[in-house]
Coordinates of C-alpha atoms and ligand atoms in Angstrom, one line a residue:
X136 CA 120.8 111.8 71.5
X137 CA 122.4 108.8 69.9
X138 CA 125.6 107.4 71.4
X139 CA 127.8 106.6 68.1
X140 CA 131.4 106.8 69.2
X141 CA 132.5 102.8 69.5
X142 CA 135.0 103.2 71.6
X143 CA 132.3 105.0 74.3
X144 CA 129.7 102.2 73.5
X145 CA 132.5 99.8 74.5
X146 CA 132.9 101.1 77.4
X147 CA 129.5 101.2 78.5
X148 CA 129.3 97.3 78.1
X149 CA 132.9 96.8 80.0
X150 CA 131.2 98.8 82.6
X151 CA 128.5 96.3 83.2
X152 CA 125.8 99.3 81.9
X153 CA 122.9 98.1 79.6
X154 CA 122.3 100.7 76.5
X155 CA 118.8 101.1 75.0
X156 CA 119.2 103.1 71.5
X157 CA 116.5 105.8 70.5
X158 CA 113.9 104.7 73.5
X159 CA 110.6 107.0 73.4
X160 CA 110.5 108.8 76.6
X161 CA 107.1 108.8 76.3
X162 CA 106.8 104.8 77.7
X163 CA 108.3 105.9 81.0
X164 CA 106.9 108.8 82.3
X165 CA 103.5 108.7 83.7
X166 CA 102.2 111.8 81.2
X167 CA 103.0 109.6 78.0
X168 CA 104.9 112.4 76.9
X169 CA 108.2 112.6 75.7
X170 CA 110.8 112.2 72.7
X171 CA 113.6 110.1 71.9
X172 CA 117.0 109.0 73.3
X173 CA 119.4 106.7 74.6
X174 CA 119.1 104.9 77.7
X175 CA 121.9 103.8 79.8
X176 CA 120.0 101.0 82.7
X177 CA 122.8 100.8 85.4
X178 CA 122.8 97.4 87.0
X179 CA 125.2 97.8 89.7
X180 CA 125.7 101.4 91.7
X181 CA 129.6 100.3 91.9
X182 CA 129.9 101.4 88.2
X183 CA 128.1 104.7 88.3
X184 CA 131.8 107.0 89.2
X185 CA 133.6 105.6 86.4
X186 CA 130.5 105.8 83.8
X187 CA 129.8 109.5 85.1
X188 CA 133.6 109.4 84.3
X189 CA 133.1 108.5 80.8
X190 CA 130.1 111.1 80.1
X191 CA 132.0 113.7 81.4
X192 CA 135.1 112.8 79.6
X193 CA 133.5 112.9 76.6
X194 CA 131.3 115.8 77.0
X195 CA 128.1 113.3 77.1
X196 CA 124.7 115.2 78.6
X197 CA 123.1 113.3 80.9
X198 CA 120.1 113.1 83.0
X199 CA 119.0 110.9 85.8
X200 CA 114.9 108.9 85.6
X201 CA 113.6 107.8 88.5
X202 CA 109.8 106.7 87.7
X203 CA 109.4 109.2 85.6
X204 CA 106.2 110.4 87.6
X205 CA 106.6 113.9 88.3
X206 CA 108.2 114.4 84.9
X207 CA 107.4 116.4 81.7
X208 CA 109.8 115.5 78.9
X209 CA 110.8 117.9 75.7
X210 CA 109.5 116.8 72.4
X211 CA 111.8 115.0 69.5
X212 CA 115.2 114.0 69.4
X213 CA 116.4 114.8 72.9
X214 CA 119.8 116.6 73.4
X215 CA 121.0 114.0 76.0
X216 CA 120.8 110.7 77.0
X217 CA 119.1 109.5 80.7
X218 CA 120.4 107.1 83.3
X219 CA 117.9 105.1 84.8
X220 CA 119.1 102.4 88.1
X221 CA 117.8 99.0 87.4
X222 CA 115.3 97.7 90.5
X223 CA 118.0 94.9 92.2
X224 CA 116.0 91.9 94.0
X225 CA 115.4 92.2 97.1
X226 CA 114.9 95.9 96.7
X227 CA 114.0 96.4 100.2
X228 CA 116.0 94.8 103.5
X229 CA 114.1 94.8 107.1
X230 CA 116.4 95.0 110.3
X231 CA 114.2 95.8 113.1
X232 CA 112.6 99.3 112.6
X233 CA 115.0 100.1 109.6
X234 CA 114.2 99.9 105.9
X235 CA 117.4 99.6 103.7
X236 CA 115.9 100.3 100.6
X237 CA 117.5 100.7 96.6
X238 CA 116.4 104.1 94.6
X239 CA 114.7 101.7 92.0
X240 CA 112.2 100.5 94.2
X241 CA 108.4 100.7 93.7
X242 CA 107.0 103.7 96.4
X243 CA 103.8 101.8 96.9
X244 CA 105.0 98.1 96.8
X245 CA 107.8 99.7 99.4
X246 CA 105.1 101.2 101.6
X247 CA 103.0 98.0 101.6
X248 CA 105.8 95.6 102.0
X249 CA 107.2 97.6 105.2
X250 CA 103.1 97.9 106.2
X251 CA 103.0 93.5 106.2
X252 CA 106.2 93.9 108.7
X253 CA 104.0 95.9 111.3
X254 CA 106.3 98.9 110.1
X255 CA 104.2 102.1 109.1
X256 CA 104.4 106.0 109.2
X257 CA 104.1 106.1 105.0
X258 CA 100.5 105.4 104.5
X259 CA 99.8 108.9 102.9
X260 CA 102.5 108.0 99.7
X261 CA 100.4 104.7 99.3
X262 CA 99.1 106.0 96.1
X263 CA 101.6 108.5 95.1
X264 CA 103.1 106.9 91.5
X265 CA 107.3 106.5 91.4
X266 CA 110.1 105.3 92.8
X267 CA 111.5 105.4 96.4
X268 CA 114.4 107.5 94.5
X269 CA 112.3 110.0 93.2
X270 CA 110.3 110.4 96.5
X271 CA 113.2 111.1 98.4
X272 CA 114.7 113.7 96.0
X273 CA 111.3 116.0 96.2
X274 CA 110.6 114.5 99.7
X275 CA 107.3 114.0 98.5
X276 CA 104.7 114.1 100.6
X277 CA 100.5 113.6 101.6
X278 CA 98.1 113.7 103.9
X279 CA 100.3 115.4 106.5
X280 CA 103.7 113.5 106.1
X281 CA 106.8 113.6 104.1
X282 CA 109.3 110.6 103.1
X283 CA 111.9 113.0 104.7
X284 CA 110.8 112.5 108.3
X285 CA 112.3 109.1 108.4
X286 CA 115.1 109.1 106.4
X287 CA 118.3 107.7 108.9
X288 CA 120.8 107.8 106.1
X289 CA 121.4 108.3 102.4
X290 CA 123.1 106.5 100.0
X291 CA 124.0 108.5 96.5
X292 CA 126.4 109.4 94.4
X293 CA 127.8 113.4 94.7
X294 CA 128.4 114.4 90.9
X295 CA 130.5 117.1 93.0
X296 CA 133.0 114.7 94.8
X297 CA 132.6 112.1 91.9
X298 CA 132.0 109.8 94.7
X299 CA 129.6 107.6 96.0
X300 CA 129.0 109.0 99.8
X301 CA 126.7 108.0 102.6
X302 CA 125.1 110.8 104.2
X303 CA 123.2 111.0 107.5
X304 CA 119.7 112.2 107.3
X305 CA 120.2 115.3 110.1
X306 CA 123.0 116.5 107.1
X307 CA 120.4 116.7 104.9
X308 CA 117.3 119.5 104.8
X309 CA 113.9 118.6 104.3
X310 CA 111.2 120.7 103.4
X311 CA 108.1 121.2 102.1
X312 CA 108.4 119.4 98.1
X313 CA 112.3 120.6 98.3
X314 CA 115.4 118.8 100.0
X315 CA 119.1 120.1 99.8
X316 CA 120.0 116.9 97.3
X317 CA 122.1 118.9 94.3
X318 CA 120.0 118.9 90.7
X319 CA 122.9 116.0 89.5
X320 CA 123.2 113.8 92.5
X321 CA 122.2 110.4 91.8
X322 CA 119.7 108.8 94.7
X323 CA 121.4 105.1 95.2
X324 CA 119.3 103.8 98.2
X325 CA 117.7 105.1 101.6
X326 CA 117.7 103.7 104.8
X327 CA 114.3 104.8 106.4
X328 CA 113.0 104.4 110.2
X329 CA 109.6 103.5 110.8
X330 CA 107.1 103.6 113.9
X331 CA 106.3 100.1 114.5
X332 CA 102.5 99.9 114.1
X333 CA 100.7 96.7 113.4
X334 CA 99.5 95.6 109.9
X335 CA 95.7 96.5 110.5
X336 CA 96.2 99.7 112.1
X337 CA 98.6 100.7 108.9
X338 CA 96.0 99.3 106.7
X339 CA 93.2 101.0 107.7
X340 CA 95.5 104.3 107.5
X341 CA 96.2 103.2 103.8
X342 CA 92.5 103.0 103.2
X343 CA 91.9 106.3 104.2
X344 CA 94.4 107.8 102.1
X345 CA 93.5 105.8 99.4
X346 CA 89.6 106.7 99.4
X347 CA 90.8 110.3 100.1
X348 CA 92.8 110.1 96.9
X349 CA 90.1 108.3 94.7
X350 CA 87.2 111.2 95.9
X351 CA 89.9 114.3 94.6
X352 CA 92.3 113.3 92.2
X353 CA 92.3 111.7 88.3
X354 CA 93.5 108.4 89.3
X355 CA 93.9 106.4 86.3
X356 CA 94.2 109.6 83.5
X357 CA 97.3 110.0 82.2
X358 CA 99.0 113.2 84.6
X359 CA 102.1 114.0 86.4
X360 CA 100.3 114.4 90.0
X361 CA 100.0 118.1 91.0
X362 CA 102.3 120.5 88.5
X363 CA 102.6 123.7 90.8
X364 CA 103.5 123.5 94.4
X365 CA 101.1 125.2 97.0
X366 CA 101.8 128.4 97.4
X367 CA 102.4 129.1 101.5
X368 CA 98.9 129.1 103.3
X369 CA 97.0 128.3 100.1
X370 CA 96.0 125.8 97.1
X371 CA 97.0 125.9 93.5
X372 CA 94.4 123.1 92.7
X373 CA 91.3 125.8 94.5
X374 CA 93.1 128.7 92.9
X375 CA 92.7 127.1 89.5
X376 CA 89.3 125.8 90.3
X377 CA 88.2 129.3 91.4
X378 CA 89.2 130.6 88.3
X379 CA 87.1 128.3 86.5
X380 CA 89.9 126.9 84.6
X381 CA 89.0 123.2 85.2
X382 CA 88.7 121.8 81.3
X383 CA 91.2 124.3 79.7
X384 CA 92.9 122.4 77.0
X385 CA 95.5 123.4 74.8
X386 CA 95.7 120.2 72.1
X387 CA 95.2 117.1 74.3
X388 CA 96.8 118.9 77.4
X389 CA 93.8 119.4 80.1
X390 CA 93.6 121.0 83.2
X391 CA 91.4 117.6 84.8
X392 CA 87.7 118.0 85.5
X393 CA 88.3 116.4 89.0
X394 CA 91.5 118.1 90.7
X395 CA 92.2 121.6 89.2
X396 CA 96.5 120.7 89.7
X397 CA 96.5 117.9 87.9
X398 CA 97.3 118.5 83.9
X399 CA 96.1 115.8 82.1
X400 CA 97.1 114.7 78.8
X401 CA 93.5 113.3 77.2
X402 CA 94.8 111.8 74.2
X403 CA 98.0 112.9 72.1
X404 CA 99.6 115.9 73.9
X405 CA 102.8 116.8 73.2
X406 CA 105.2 118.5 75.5
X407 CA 104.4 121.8 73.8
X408 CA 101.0 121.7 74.6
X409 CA 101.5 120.8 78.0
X410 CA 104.0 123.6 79.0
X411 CA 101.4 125.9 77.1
X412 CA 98.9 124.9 78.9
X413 CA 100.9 125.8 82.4
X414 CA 102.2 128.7 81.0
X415 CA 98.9 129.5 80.6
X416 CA 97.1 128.9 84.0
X417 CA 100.4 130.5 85.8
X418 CA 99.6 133.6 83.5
X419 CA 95.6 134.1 84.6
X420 CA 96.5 133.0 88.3
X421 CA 99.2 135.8 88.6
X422 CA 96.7 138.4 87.0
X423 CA 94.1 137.0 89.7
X424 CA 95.8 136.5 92.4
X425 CA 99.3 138.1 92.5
X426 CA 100.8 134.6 93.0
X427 CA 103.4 133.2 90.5
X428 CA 102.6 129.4 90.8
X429 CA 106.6 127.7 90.9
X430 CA 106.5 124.2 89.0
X431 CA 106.4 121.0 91.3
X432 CA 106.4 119.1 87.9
X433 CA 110.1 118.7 86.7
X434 CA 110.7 120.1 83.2
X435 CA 113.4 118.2 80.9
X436 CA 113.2 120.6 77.9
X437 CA 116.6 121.1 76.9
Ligands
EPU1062 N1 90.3 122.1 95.8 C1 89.4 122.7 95.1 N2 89.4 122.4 93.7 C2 90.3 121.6 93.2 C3 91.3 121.0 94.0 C4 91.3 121.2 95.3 O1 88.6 123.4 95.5 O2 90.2 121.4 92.0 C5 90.3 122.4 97.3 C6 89.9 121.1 98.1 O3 88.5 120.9 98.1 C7 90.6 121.3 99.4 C8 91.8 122.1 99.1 O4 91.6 122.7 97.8 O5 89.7 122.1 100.2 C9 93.1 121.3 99.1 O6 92.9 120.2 98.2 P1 93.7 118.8 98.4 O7 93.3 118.2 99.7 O8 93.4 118.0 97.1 O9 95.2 119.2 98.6 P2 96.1 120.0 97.6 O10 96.7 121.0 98.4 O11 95.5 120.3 96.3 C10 98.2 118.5 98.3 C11 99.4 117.9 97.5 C12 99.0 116.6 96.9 C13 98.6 115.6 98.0 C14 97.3 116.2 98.7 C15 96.8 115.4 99.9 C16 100.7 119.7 96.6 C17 101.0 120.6 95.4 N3 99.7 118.9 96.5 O12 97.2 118.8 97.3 O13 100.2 116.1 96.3 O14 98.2 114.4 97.4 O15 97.7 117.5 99.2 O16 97.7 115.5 100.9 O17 101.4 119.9 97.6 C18 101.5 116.0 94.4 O18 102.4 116.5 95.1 O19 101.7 115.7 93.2 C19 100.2 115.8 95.0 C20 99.2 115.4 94.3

């Protein structure tokens, strides 16, 4: 969607808001897949009520981008624009055991910075692509912990109050790749507790992880992480595998050699292809199995 009206586009700019005109969503999401739109880069959270203001005012539709690494965008001209926070510097703040840190930030840098402060408990997400922001809204999770164990509080903005509120972490409901966040509230910065640990005991934690990671998953292909949650008491990725399904394409949209829940795009896929292709494996692992597969990958089609 192109943002045209002059009087909008000056109010963007009083607002302190950067605009990007017909960006390829494709450069920001971690499946290289996506079309074009506009892209508002918020520099200061202070701004984000009144330019929310302004979109709805004007009937504008809007989407938020964290790191774009659990994301499959629509092909083409794209009916909306996105919203994406711009990382602030310092993007993470140490007081004793707590972590202020902004939505923007890089999950892994985050992880590893709080590691060389002898503050650990996040050593699974070491290699899990995104932002904090992101993280938080699936409470994403490996290796037997999830972000939302040590969240203390939240900072976001509520598109249902219009505000920008804090909230506590006991007000908010973790679970298992789903928190109670509502679809548009905007992630603005988390404080986090962590176990103090010291840098060598965290490190050899991370190296685990990261050799666990290396020996199961496509690291380095083009993919979205897993694209269907786990069903309860089972795997989509050995489902999928059992099938025989691993190397399914449709186009350049492949179901990877190496971890049977990770999609891969091999070349040129489009977002057709791709949601094919899972159409596709939900399909034969519902006839197998009785099991509809539920997305973990977030779908912006329309
Ligand atoms: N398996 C196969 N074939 C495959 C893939 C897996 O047989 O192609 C088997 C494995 O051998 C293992 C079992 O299935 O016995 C489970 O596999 P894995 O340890 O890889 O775990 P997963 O359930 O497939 C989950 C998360 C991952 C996370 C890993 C490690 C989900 C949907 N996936 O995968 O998270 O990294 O555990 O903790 O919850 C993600 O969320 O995007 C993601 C990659």
């Amino acid at each position: 969607m192109r943002l045209e009206d002059r009087q909008v586009l000056a109010a963007i700019v009083s607002l302190g808001v950067e605009r990007q005109a017909d960006v390829s969503l494709s450069g920001y999401t971690s499946l290289c897949i996506g079309g074009t739109t506009d892209l508002l880069r918020i520099k200061n959270h202070d701004s984000i009520p009144g330019l929310l203001q302004l979109l709805d005012d004007h009937k504008i539709p809007h989407k938020f981008l964290g790191g774009g690494s659990n994301l499959l965008v629509g092909d083409g001209k794209l009916p909306w624009i996105v919203l994406q926070l711009v990382r602030p510097e310092p993007d993470v703040v140490l007081k004793g055991k707590l972590a202020h840190v902004d939505a923007a930030a890089d999950l892994g840098r985050t992880v590893t910075f709080c590691a060389k402060h002898d503050l650990g408990g996040m050593e699974g997400l070491i290699g899990v692509p995104g932002t904090v922001g992101g993280a938080l809204r699936m409470n994403a999770g490996a290796y037997g912990m999830q972000i939302g164990s040590y969240v203390r509080e939240v900072k976001l903005y509520r598109a249902a109050t219009r505000k920008i509120e804090t909230l506590r972490g006991d007000q908010i409901s973790f679970e298992y790749r789903h928190t109670s966040f509502a679809p548009d509230d905007m992630m603005l910065a988390v404080t986090l507790e962590l176990p103090s640990k010291s840098y060598q005991e965290i490190l050899q934690g991370i190296r685990i992880c990261n050799e666990k990671r290396r020996a199961s998953q496509p690291l380095g292909q083009k993919s979205a992480g897993c694209i269907f949650k786990n069903p309860p008491g089972a795997s989509a990725g050995r489902m999928i595998d059992e099938l025989g399904l691993k190397g399914l394409s449709v186009g350049d949209a492949r179901v990877s050699d190496r971890h049977a829940n990770f999609f891969v795009n091999a070349g040129k896929a489009s977002a057709k292809d791709m949601l094919a292709l899972i159409a596709d494996v939900r399909d034969r692992v519902e006839k197998a199995y009785r099991v509809k597969l539920e997305n973990e990958v977030i779908v912006w089609h329309e």
